[in-house]
Amino acid sequence: MDASSRIVFGYHGTTPEFSERLIRGEVVPADWKPSTNVFDWLGAGIYFWEFAPERARTWAKKGGVVGAIINLGRCLDLSEIQSTELLADAFGPFAREQARQKQPLPRNKGKRRELDCAVIDFAAKQIRKKTGQAVQTVRGAFLEGGPIFPGSSLLKETHIQIAVRDISCIIGLFRPT
């Protein structure tokens, strides 16, 4: 996992009030609470849809969306083989640690990605121990929804998500149009 200066636009669905407070600077990104649910797809972080403001708006239900300019930095990018190999290599030590602690392995259940989340968070800790540097973002593509048309392998709700683990990767906020 190398540091990247790749810049992407991400969109976070939230309440209209919170998005406006972020845009106006009444709440700074450092005050933004990352999601730490055990079922989060990409582990702990602040979640963004890459280049998908309407998807963020739909998810938020109440229509609040804030756009962010994100520097991916040291990114565990699951579209890259190097990153998926890191996760594959982390699974064995993770499973052994769970067994040592007499804990069952978490399981993925539909959209609840408890195993994926736990292995990503474990791998991020291993990477930090090994390199002294934290994983700043995690990026992954997710195939969701039904086929776009009969017989298609393309799915209606496929998207790319980014979990920002290091708030300094958010280099700007904006109001999507």
JSON list of C-alpha atoms in Angstrom, two decimals:
[
{"chain": "A", "resi": 1, "resn": "MET", "atom": "CA", "xyz": [0.00, 0.00, 0.00]},
{"chain": "A", "resi": 2, "resn": "ASP", "atom": "CA", "xyz": [1.67, 3.15, -1.23]},
{"chain": "A", "resi": 3, "resn": "ALA", "atom": "CA", "xyz": [0.76, 6.72, -0.50]},
{"chain": "A", "resi": 4, "resn": "SER", "atom": "CA", "xyz": [-1.23, 8.27, -3.31]},
{"chain": "A", "resi": 5, "resn": "SER", "atom": "CA", "xyz": [-1.89, 11.85, -4.21]},
{"chain": "A", "resi": 6, "resn": "ARG", "atom": "CA", "xyz": [-4.99, 10.76, -6.11]},
{"chain": "A", "resi": 7, "resn": "ILE", "atom": "CA", "xyz": [-7.86, 13.16, -5.56]},
{"chain": "A", "resi": 8, "resn": "VAL", "atom": "CA", "xyz": [-11.50, 12.08, -5.79]},
{"chain": "A", "resi": 9, "resn": "PHE", "atom": "CA", "xyz": [-14.86, 13.67, -5.13]},
{"chain": "A", "resi": 10, "resn": "GLY", "atom": "CA", "xyz": [-16.98, 11.93, -2.53]},
{"chain": "A", "resi": 11, "resn": "TYR", "atom": "CA", "xyz": [-20.52, 12.52, -1.36]},
{"chain": "A", "resi": 12, "resn": "HIS", "atom": "CA", "xyz": [-21.79, 11.87, 2.14]},
{"chain": "A", "resi": 13, "resn": "GLY", "atom": "CA", "xyz": [-25.49, 11.48, 2.86]},
{"chain": "A", "resi": 14, "resn": "THR", "atom": "CA", "xyz": [-26.65, 13.03, 6.11]},
{"chain": "A", "resi": 15, "resn": "THR", "atom": "CA", "xyz": [-29.32, 15.35, 7.42]},
{"chain": "A", "resi": 16, "resn": "PRO", "atom": "CA", "xyz": [-29.81, 18.68, 5.63]},
{"chain": "A", "resi": 17, "resn": "GLU", "atom": "CA", "xyz": [-28.98, 20.49, 8.89]},
{"chain": "A", "resi": 18, "resn": "PHE", "atom": "CA", "xyz": [-25.65, 18.70, 9.40]},
{"chain": "A", "resi": 19, "resn": "SER", "atom": "CA", "xyz": [-24.59, 19.12, 5.77]},
{"chain": "A", "resi": 20, "resn": "GLU", "atom": "CA", "xyz": [-25.31, 22.88, 5.96]},
{"chain": "A", "resi": 21, "resn": "ARG", "atom": "CA", "xyz": [-23.39, 23.22, 9.23]},
{"chain": "A", "resi": 22, "resn": "LEU", "atom": "CA", "xyz": [-20.38, 21.49, 7.62]},
{"chain": "A", "resi": 23, "resn": "ILE", "atom": "CA", "xyz": [-20.56, 23.69, 4.51]},
{"chain": "A", "resi": 24, "resn": "ARG", "atom": "CA", "xyz": [-20.82, 26.89, 6.60]},
{"chain": "A", "resi": 25, "resn": "GLY", "atom": "CA", "xyz": [-17.89, 25.80, 8.79]},
{"chain": "A", "resi": 26, "resn": "GLU", "atom": "CA", "xyz": [-19.97, 25.65, 11.98]},
{"chain": "A", "resi": 27, "resn": "VAL", "atom": "CA", "xyz": [-18.84, 22.04, 12.29]},
{"chain": "A", "resi": 28, "resn": "VAL", "atom": "CA", "xyz": [-15.33, 21.20, 11.14]},
{"chain": "A", "resi": 29, "resn": "PRO", "atom": "CA", "xyz": [-14.36, 17.84, 9.65]},
{"chain": "A", "resi": 30, "resn": "ALA", "atom": "CA", "xyz": [-12.36, 17.03, 12.81]},
{"chain": "A", "resi": 31, "resn": "ASP", "atom": "CA", "xyz": [-15.70, 17.00, 14.71]},
{"chain": "A", "resi": 32, "resn": "TRP", "atom": "CA", "xyz": [-17.23, 14.54, 12.25]},
{"chain": "A", "resi": 33, "resn": "LYS", "atom": "CA", "xyz": [-17.77, 11.22, 13.97]},
{"chain": "A", "resi": 34, "resn": "PRO", "atom": "CA", "xyz": [-16.63, 8.20, 11.95]},
{"chain": "A", "resi": 35, "resn": "SER", "atom": "CA", "xyz": [-18.88, 5.21, 11.68]},
{"chain": "A", "resi": 36, "resn": "THR", "atom": "CA", "xyz": [-17.66, 2.32, 13.82]},
{"chain": "A", "resi": 37, "resn": "ASN", "atom": "CA", "xyz": [-20.46, -0.18, 13.29]},
{"chain": "A", "resi": 38, "resn": "VAL", "atom": "CA", "xyz": [-19.30, -3.82, 13.30]},
{"chain": "A", "resi": 39, "resn": "PHE", "atom": "CA", "xyz": [-21.03, -4.29, 9.95]},
{"chain": "A", "resi": 40, "resn": "ASP", "atom": "CA", "xyz": [-19.53, -1.36, 8.01]},
{"chain": "A", "resi": 41, "resn": "TRP", "atom": "CA", "xyz": [-18.35, -2.60, 4.64]},
{"chain": "A", "resi": 42, "resn": "LEU", "atom": "CA", "xyz": [-14.94, -0.97, 4.71]},
{"chain": "A", "resi": 43, "resn": "GLY", "atom": "CA", "xyz": [-14.23, -0.82, 8.43]},
{"chain": "A", "resi": 44, "resn": "ALA", "atom": "CA", "xyz": [-14.22, 2.30, 10.57]},
{"chain": "A", "resi": 45, "resn": "GLY", "atom": "CA", "xyz": [-14.41, 5.66, 8.83]},
{"chain": "A", "resi": 46, "resn": "ILE", "atom": "CA", "xyz": [-16.52, 8.43, 7.39]},
{"chain": "A", "resi": 47, "resn": "TYR", "atom": "CA", "xyz": [-18.29, 6.99, 4.37]},
{"chain": "A", "resi": 48, "resn": "PHE", "atom": "CA", "xyz": [-18.57, 8.62, 0.96]},
{"chain": "A", "resi": 49, "resn": "TRP", "atom": "CA", "xyz": [-19.97, 7.56, -2.39]},
{"chain": "A", "resi": 50, "resn": "GLU", "atom": "CA", "xyz": [-17.33, 8.30, -5.02]},
{"chain": "A", "resi": 51, "resn": "PHE", "atom": "CA", "xyz": [-18.68, 10.60, -7.76]},
{"chain": "A", "resi": 52, "resn": "ALA", "atom": "CA", "xyz": [-22.31, 9.79, -6.80]},
{"chain": "A", "resi": 53, "resn": "PRO", "atom": "CA", "xyz": [-24.18, 12.70, -5.19]},
{"chain": "A", "resi": 54, "resn": "GLU", "atom": "CA", "xyz": [-27.60, 11.29, -6.08]},
{"chain": "A", "resi": 55, "resn": "ARG", "atom": "CA", "xyz": [-26.74, 7.97, -4.43]},
{"chain": "A", "resi": 56, "resn": "ALA", "atom": "CA", "xyz": [-25.77, 9.83, -1.25]},
{"chain": "A", "resi": 57, "resn": "ARG", "atom": "CA", "xyz": [-29.00, 11.84, -1.42]},
{"chain": "A", "resi": 58, "resn": "THR", "atom": "CA", "xyz": [-31.09, 8.68, -1.87]},
{"chain": "A", "resi": 59, "resn": "TRP", "atom": "CA", "xyz": [-29.32, 6.94, 1.01]},
{"chain": "A", "resi": 60, "resn": "ALA", "atom": "CA", "xyz": [-29.81, 9.93, 3.33]},
{"chain": "A", "resi": 61, "resn": "LYS", "atom": "CA", "xyz": [-33.59, 9.83, 2.69]},
{"chain": "A", "resi": 62, "resn": "LYS", "atom": "CA", "xyz": [-33.86, 13.37, 4.06]},
{"chain": "A", "resi": 63, "resn": "GLY", "atom": "CA", "xyz": [-31.76, 14.77, 1.26]},
{"chain": "A", "resi": 64, "resn": "GLY", "atom": "CA", "xyz": [-28.77, 16.18, 3.10]},
{"chain": "A", "resi": 65, "resn": "VAL", "atom": "CA", "xyz": [-25.55, 15.76, 1.11]},
{"chain": "A", "resi": 66, "resn": "VAL", "atom": "CA", "xyz": [-22.12, 17.21, 1.57]},
{"chain": "A", "resi": 67, "resn": "GLY", "atom": "CA", "xyz": [-19.47, 16.93, -1.11]},
{"chain": "A", "resi": 68, "resn": "ALA", "atom": "CA", "xyz": [-15.84, 16.40, -0.21]},
{"chain": "A", "resi": 69, "resn": "ILE", "atom": "CA", "xyz": [-12.57, 16.63, -2.04]},
{"chain": "A", "resi": 70, "resn": "ILE", "atom": "CA", "xyz": [-10.62, 13.64, -0.78]},
{"chain": "A", "resi": 71, "resn": "ASN", "atom": "CA", "xyz": [-6.94, 12.85, -1.14]},
{"chain": "A", "resi": 72, "resn": "LEU", "atom": "CA", "xyz": [-6.87, 9.04, -0.91]},
{"chain": "A", "resi": 73, "resn": "GLY", "atom": "CA", "xyz": [-3.39, 9.11, 0.68]},
{"chain": "A", "resi": 74, "resn": "ARG", "atom": "CA", "xyz": [-2.32, 5.70, 2.01]},
{"chain": "A", "resi": 75, "resn": "CYS", "atom": "CA", "xyz": [-5.32, 3.89, 0.61]},
{"chain": "A", "resi": 76, "resn": "LEU", "atom": "CA", "xyz": [-6.29, 0.26, 1.02]},
{"chain": "A", "resi": 77, "resn": "ASP", "atom": "CA", "xyz": [-7.86, 0.23, -2.44]},
{"chain": "A", "resi": 78, "resn": "LEU", "atom": "CA", "xyz": [-9.77, -3.01, -2.97]},
{"chain": "A", "resi": 79, "resn": "SER", "atom": "CA", "xyz": [-9.68, -2.51, -6.73]},
{"chain": "A", "resi": 80, "resn": "GLU", "atom": "CA", "xyz": [-5.93, -3.15, -6.58]},
{"chain": "A", "resi": 81, "resn": "ILE", "atom": "CA", "xyz": [-4.50, -6.66, -6.25]},
{"chain": "A", "resi": 82, "resn": "GLN", "atom": "CA", "xyz": [-1.84, -5.48, -3.79]},
{"chain": "A", "resi": 83, "resn": "SER", "atom": "CA", "xyz": [-4.57, -4.42, -1.36]},
{"chain": "A", "resi": 84, "resn": "THR", "atom": "CA", "xyz": [-6.68, -7.54, -1.76]},
{"chain": "A", "resi": 85, "resn": "GLU", "atom": "CA", "xyz": [-3.56, -9.64, -1.15]},
{"chain": "A", "resi": 86, "resn": "LEU", "atom": "CA", "xyz": [-2.93, -7.67, 2.07]},
{"chain": "A", "resi": 87, "resn": "LEU", "atom": "CA", "xyz": [-6.44, -8.55, 3.23]},
{"chain": "A", "resi": 88, "resn": "ALA", "atom": "CA", "xyz": [-6.06, -12.19, 2.23]},
{"chain": "A", "resi": 89, "resn": "ASP", "atom": "CA", "xyz": [-2.79, -12.35, 4.19]},
{"chain": "A", "resi": 90, "resn": "ALA", "atom": "CA", "xyz": [-4.42, -10.70, 7.22]},
{"chain": "A", "resi": 91, "resn": "PHE", "atom": "CA", "xyz": [-7.25, -13.23, 7.41]},
{"chain": "A", "resi": 92, "resn": "GLY", "atom": "CA", "xyz": [-5.14, -16.12, 8.80]},
{"chain": "A", "resi": 93, "resn": "PRO", "atom": "CA", "xyz": [-3.66, -14.11, 11.70]},
{"chain": "A", "resi": 94, "resn": "PHE", "atom": "CA", "xyz": [-7.09, -12.58, 12.35]},
{"chain": "A", "resi": 95, "resn": "ALA", "atom": "CA", "xyz": [-8.74, -16.02, 12.51]},
{"chain": "A", "resi": 96, "resn": "ARG", "atom": "CA", "xyz": [-5.99, -17.29, 14.84]},
{"chain": "A", "resi": 97, "resn": "GLU", "atom": "CA", "xyz": [-6.42, -14.26, 17.11]},
{"chain": "A", "resi": 98, "resn": "GLN", "atom": "CA", "xyz": [-10.17, -14.86, 17.26]},
{"chain": "A", "resi": 99, "resn": "ALA", "atom": "CA", "xyz": [-9.56, -18.53, 18.16]},
{"chain": "A", "resi": 100, "resn": "ARG", "atom": "CA", "xyz": [-6.97, -17.57, 20.77]},
{"chain": "A", "resi": 101, "resn": "GLN", "atom": "CA", "xyz": [-9.54, -15.27, 22.38]},
{"chain": "A", "resi": 102, "resn": "LYS", "atom": "CA", "xyz": [-12.18, -17.99, 22.06]},
{"chain": "A", "resi": 103, "resn": "GLN", "atom": "CA", "xyz": [-14.27, -15.71, 19.83]},
{"chain": "A", "resi": 104, "resn": "PRO", "atom": "CA", "xyz": [-16.16, -16.99, 16.80]},
{"chain": "A", "resi": 105, "resn": "LEU", "atom": "CA", "xyz": [-15.35, -15.50, 13.43]},
{"chain": "A", "resi": 106, "resn": "PRO", "atom": "CA", "xyz": [-17.76, -12.73, 12.50]},
{"chain": "A", "resi": 107, "resn": "ARG", "atom": "CA", "xyz": [-19.98, -13.54, 9.53]},
{"chain": "A", "resi": 108, "resn": "ASN", "atom": "CA", "xyz": [-21.22, -11.50, 6.62]},
{"chain": "A", "resi": 109, "resn": "LYS", "atom": "CA", "xyz": [-25.02, -11.51, 6.45]},
{"chain": "A", "resi": 110, "resn": "GLY", "atom": "CA", "xyz": [-26.32, -9.81, 3.33]},
{"chain": "A", "resi": 111, "resn": "LYS", "atom": "CA", "xyz": [-25.43, -6.13, 3.55]},
{"chain": "A", "resi": 112, "resn": "ARG", "atom": "CA", "xyz": [-24.07, -6.57, 7.06]},
{"chain": "A", "resi": 113, "resn": "ARG", "atom": "CA", "xyz": [-20.37, -7.14, 6.39]},
{"chain": "A", "resi": 114, "resn": "GLU", "atom": "CA", "xyz": [-19.16, -8.02, 9.89]},
{"chain": "A", "resi": 115, "resn": "LEU", "atom": "CA", "xyz": [-16.36, -10.34, 8.73]},
{"chain": "A", "resi": 116, "resn": "ASP", "atom": "CA", "xyz": [-15.13, -7.94, 6.03]},
{"chain": "A", "resi": 117, "resn": "CYS", "atom": "CA", "xyz": [-15.21, -5.04, 8.50]},
{"chain": "A", "resi": 118, "resn": "ALA", "atom": "CA", "xyz": [-13.29, -6.95, 11.17]},
{"chain": "A", "resi": 119, "resn": "VAL", "atom": "CA", "xyz": [-10.59, -8.17, 8.75]},
{"chain": "A", "resi": 120, "resn": "ILE", "atom": "CA", "xyz": [-10.14, -4.69, 7.25]},
{"chain": "A", "resi": 121, "resn": "ASP", "atom": "CA", "xyz": [-9.80, -3.11, 10.70]},
{"chain": "A", "resi": 122, "resn": "PHE", "atom": "CA", "xyz": [-7.38, -5.90, 11.74]},
{"chain": "A", "resi": 123, "resn": "ALA", "atom": "CA", "xyz": [-5.32, -5.44, 8.56]},
{"chain": "A", "resi": 124, "resn": "ALA", "atom": "CA", "xyz": [-5.16, -1.67, 9.15]},
{"chain": "A", "resi": 125, "resn": "LYS", "atom": "CA", "xyz": [-3.75, -2.29, 12.63]},
{"chain": "A", "resi": 126, "resn": "GLN", "atom": "CA", "xyz": [-1.20, -4.76, 11.23]},
{"chain": "A", "resi": 127, "resn": "ILE", "atom": "CA", "xyz": [-0.13, -2.29, 8.55]},
{"chain": "A", "resi": 128, "resn": "ARG", "atom": "CA", "xyz": [0.36, 0.42, 11.16]},
{"chain": "A", "resi": 129, "resn": "LYS", "atom": "CA", "xyz": [2.45, -1.91, 13.36]},
{"chain": "A", "resi": 130, "resn": "LYS", "atom": "CA", "xyz": [4.57, -3.04, 10.41]},
{"chain": "A", "resi": 131, "resn": "THR", "atom": "CA", "xyz": [5.12, 0.33, 8.69]},
{"chain": "A", "resi": 132, "resn": "GLY", "atom": "CA", "xyz": [4.46, 2.88, 11.40]},
{"chain": "A", "resi": 133, "resn": "GLN", "atom": "CA", "xyz": [1.93, 4.50, 9.08]},
{"chain": "A", "resi": 134, "resn": "ALA", "atom": "CA", "xyz": [-1.82, 4.40, 9.28]},
{"chain": "A", "resi": 135, "resn": "VAL", "atom": "CA", "xyz": [-4.23, 3.41, 6.53]},
{"chain": "A", "resi": 136, "resn": "GLN", "atom": "CA", "xyz": [-5.85, 6.75, 5.72]},
{"chain": "A", "resi": 137, "resn": "THR", "atom": "CA", "xyz": [-8.66, 5.59, 3.43]},
{"chain": "A", "resi": 138, "resn": "VAL", "atom": "CA", "xyz": [-10.26, 2.35, 2.30]},
{"chain": "A", "resi": 139, "resn": "ARG", "atom": "CA", "xyz": [-11.90, 2.21, -1.14]},
{"chain": "A", "resi": 140, "resn": "GLY", "atom": "CA", "xyz": [-14.02, -0.57, -2.61]},
{"chain": "A", "resi": 141, "resn": "ALA", "atom": "CA", "xyz": [-16.55, -1.29, -5.33]},
{"chain": "A", "resi": 142, "resn": "PHE", "atom": "CA", "xyz": [-19.80, -2.97, -4.36]},
{"chain": "A", "resi": 143, "resn": "LEU", "atom": "CA", "xyz": [-22.16, -4.83, -6.67]},
{"chain": "A", "resi": 144, "resn": "GLU", "atom": "CA", "xyz": [-25.70, -4.27, -5.49]},
{"chain": "A", "resi": 145, "resn": "GLY", "atom": "CA", "xyz": [-29.23, -4.32, -6.75]},
{"chain": "A", "resi": 146, "resn": "GLY", "atom": "CA", "xyz": [-30.95, -6.29, -9.45]},
{"chain": "A", "resi": 147, "resn": "PRO", "atom": "CA", "xyz": [-29.86, -6.60, -13.07]},
{"chain": "A", "resi": 148, "resn": "ILE", "atom": "CA", "xyz": [-30.12, -3.41, -15.13]},
{"chain": "A", "resi": 149, "resn": "PHE", "atom": "CA", "xyz": [-32.04, -5.38, -17.78]},
{"chain": "A", "resi": 150, "resn": "PRO", "atom": "CA", "xyz": [-33.05, -9.07, -18.11]},
{"chain": "A", "resi": 151, "resn": "GLY", "atom": "CA", "xyz": [-29.99, -11.32, -18.36]},
{"chain": "A", "resi": 152, "resn": "SER", "atom": "CA", "xyz": [-27.55, -8.52, -17.50]},
{"chain": "A", "resi": 153, "resn": "SER", "atom": "CA", "xyz": [-24.61, -9.00, -15.15]},
{"chain": "A", "resi": 154, "resn": "LEU", "atom": "CA", "xyz": [-24.58, -5.23, -14.59]},
{"chain": "A", "resi": 155, "resn": "LEU", "atom": "CA", "xyz": [-26.41, -4.28, -11.41]},
{"chain": "A", "resi": 156, "resn": "LYS", "atom": "CA", "xyz": [-28.53, -1.17, -10.78]},
{"chain": "A", "resi": 157, "resn": "GLU", "atom": "CA", "xyz": [-26.94, -0.11, -7.50]},
{"chain": "A", "resi": 158, "resn": "THR", "atom": "CA", "xyz": [-23.25, -0.84, -8.12]},
{"chain": "A", "resi": 159, "resn": "HIS", "atom": "CA", "xyz": [-21.12, 1.86, -6.53]},
{"chain": "A", "resi": 160, "resn": "ILE", "atom": "CA", "xyz": [-17.72, 2.78, -5.16]},
{"chain": "A", "resi": 161, "resn": "GLN", "atom": "CA", "xyz": [-17.45, 3.72, -1.51]},
{"chain": "A", "resi": 162, "resn": "ILE", "atom": "CA", "xyz": [-14.63, 5.30, 0.41]},
{"chain": "A", "resi": 163, "resn": "ALA", "atom": "CA", "xyz": [-14.16, 5.12, 4.16]},
{"chain": "A", "resi": 164, "resn": "VAL", "atom": "CA", "xyz": [-12.01, 8.02, 5.29]},
{"chain": "A", "resi": 165, "resn": "ARG", "atom": "CA", "xyz": [-10.10, 6.91, 8.40]},
{"chain": "A", "resi": 166, "resn": "ASP", "atom": "CA", "xyz": [-7.84, 9.97, 8.60]},
{"chain": "A", "resi": 167, "resn": "ILE", "atom": "CA", "xyz": [-9.79, 13.22, 8.55]},
{"chain": "A", "resi": 168, "resn": "SER", "atom": "CA", "xyz": [-6.79, 15.11, 7.13]},
{"chain": "A", "resi": 169, "resn": "CYS", "atom": "CA", "xyz": [-7.56, 13.38, 3.79]},
{"chain": "A", "resi": 170, "resn": "ILE", "atom": "CA", "xyz": [-10.66, 15.58, 3.48]},
{"chain": "A", "resi": 171, "resn": "ILE", "atom": "CA", "xyz": [-9.12, 18.64, 1.87]},
{"chain": "A", "resi": 172, "resn": "GLY", "atom": "CA", "xyz": [-12.30, 20.55, 1.11]},
{"chain": "A", "resi": 173, "resn": "LEU", "atom": "CA", "xyz": [-16.08, 20.49, 1.43]},
{"chain": "A", "resi": 174, "resn": "PHE", "atom": "CA", "xyz": [-18.72, 21.82, -0.94]},
{"chain": "A", "resi": 175, "resn": "ARG", "atom": "CA", "xyz": [-22.46, 21.94, -1.52]},
{"chain": "A", "resi": 176, "resn": "PRO", "atom": "CA", "xyz": [-23.41, 19.65, -4.41]},
{"chain": "A", "resi": 177, "resn": "THR", "atom": "CA", "xyz": [-25.67, 21.19, -7.01]}
]
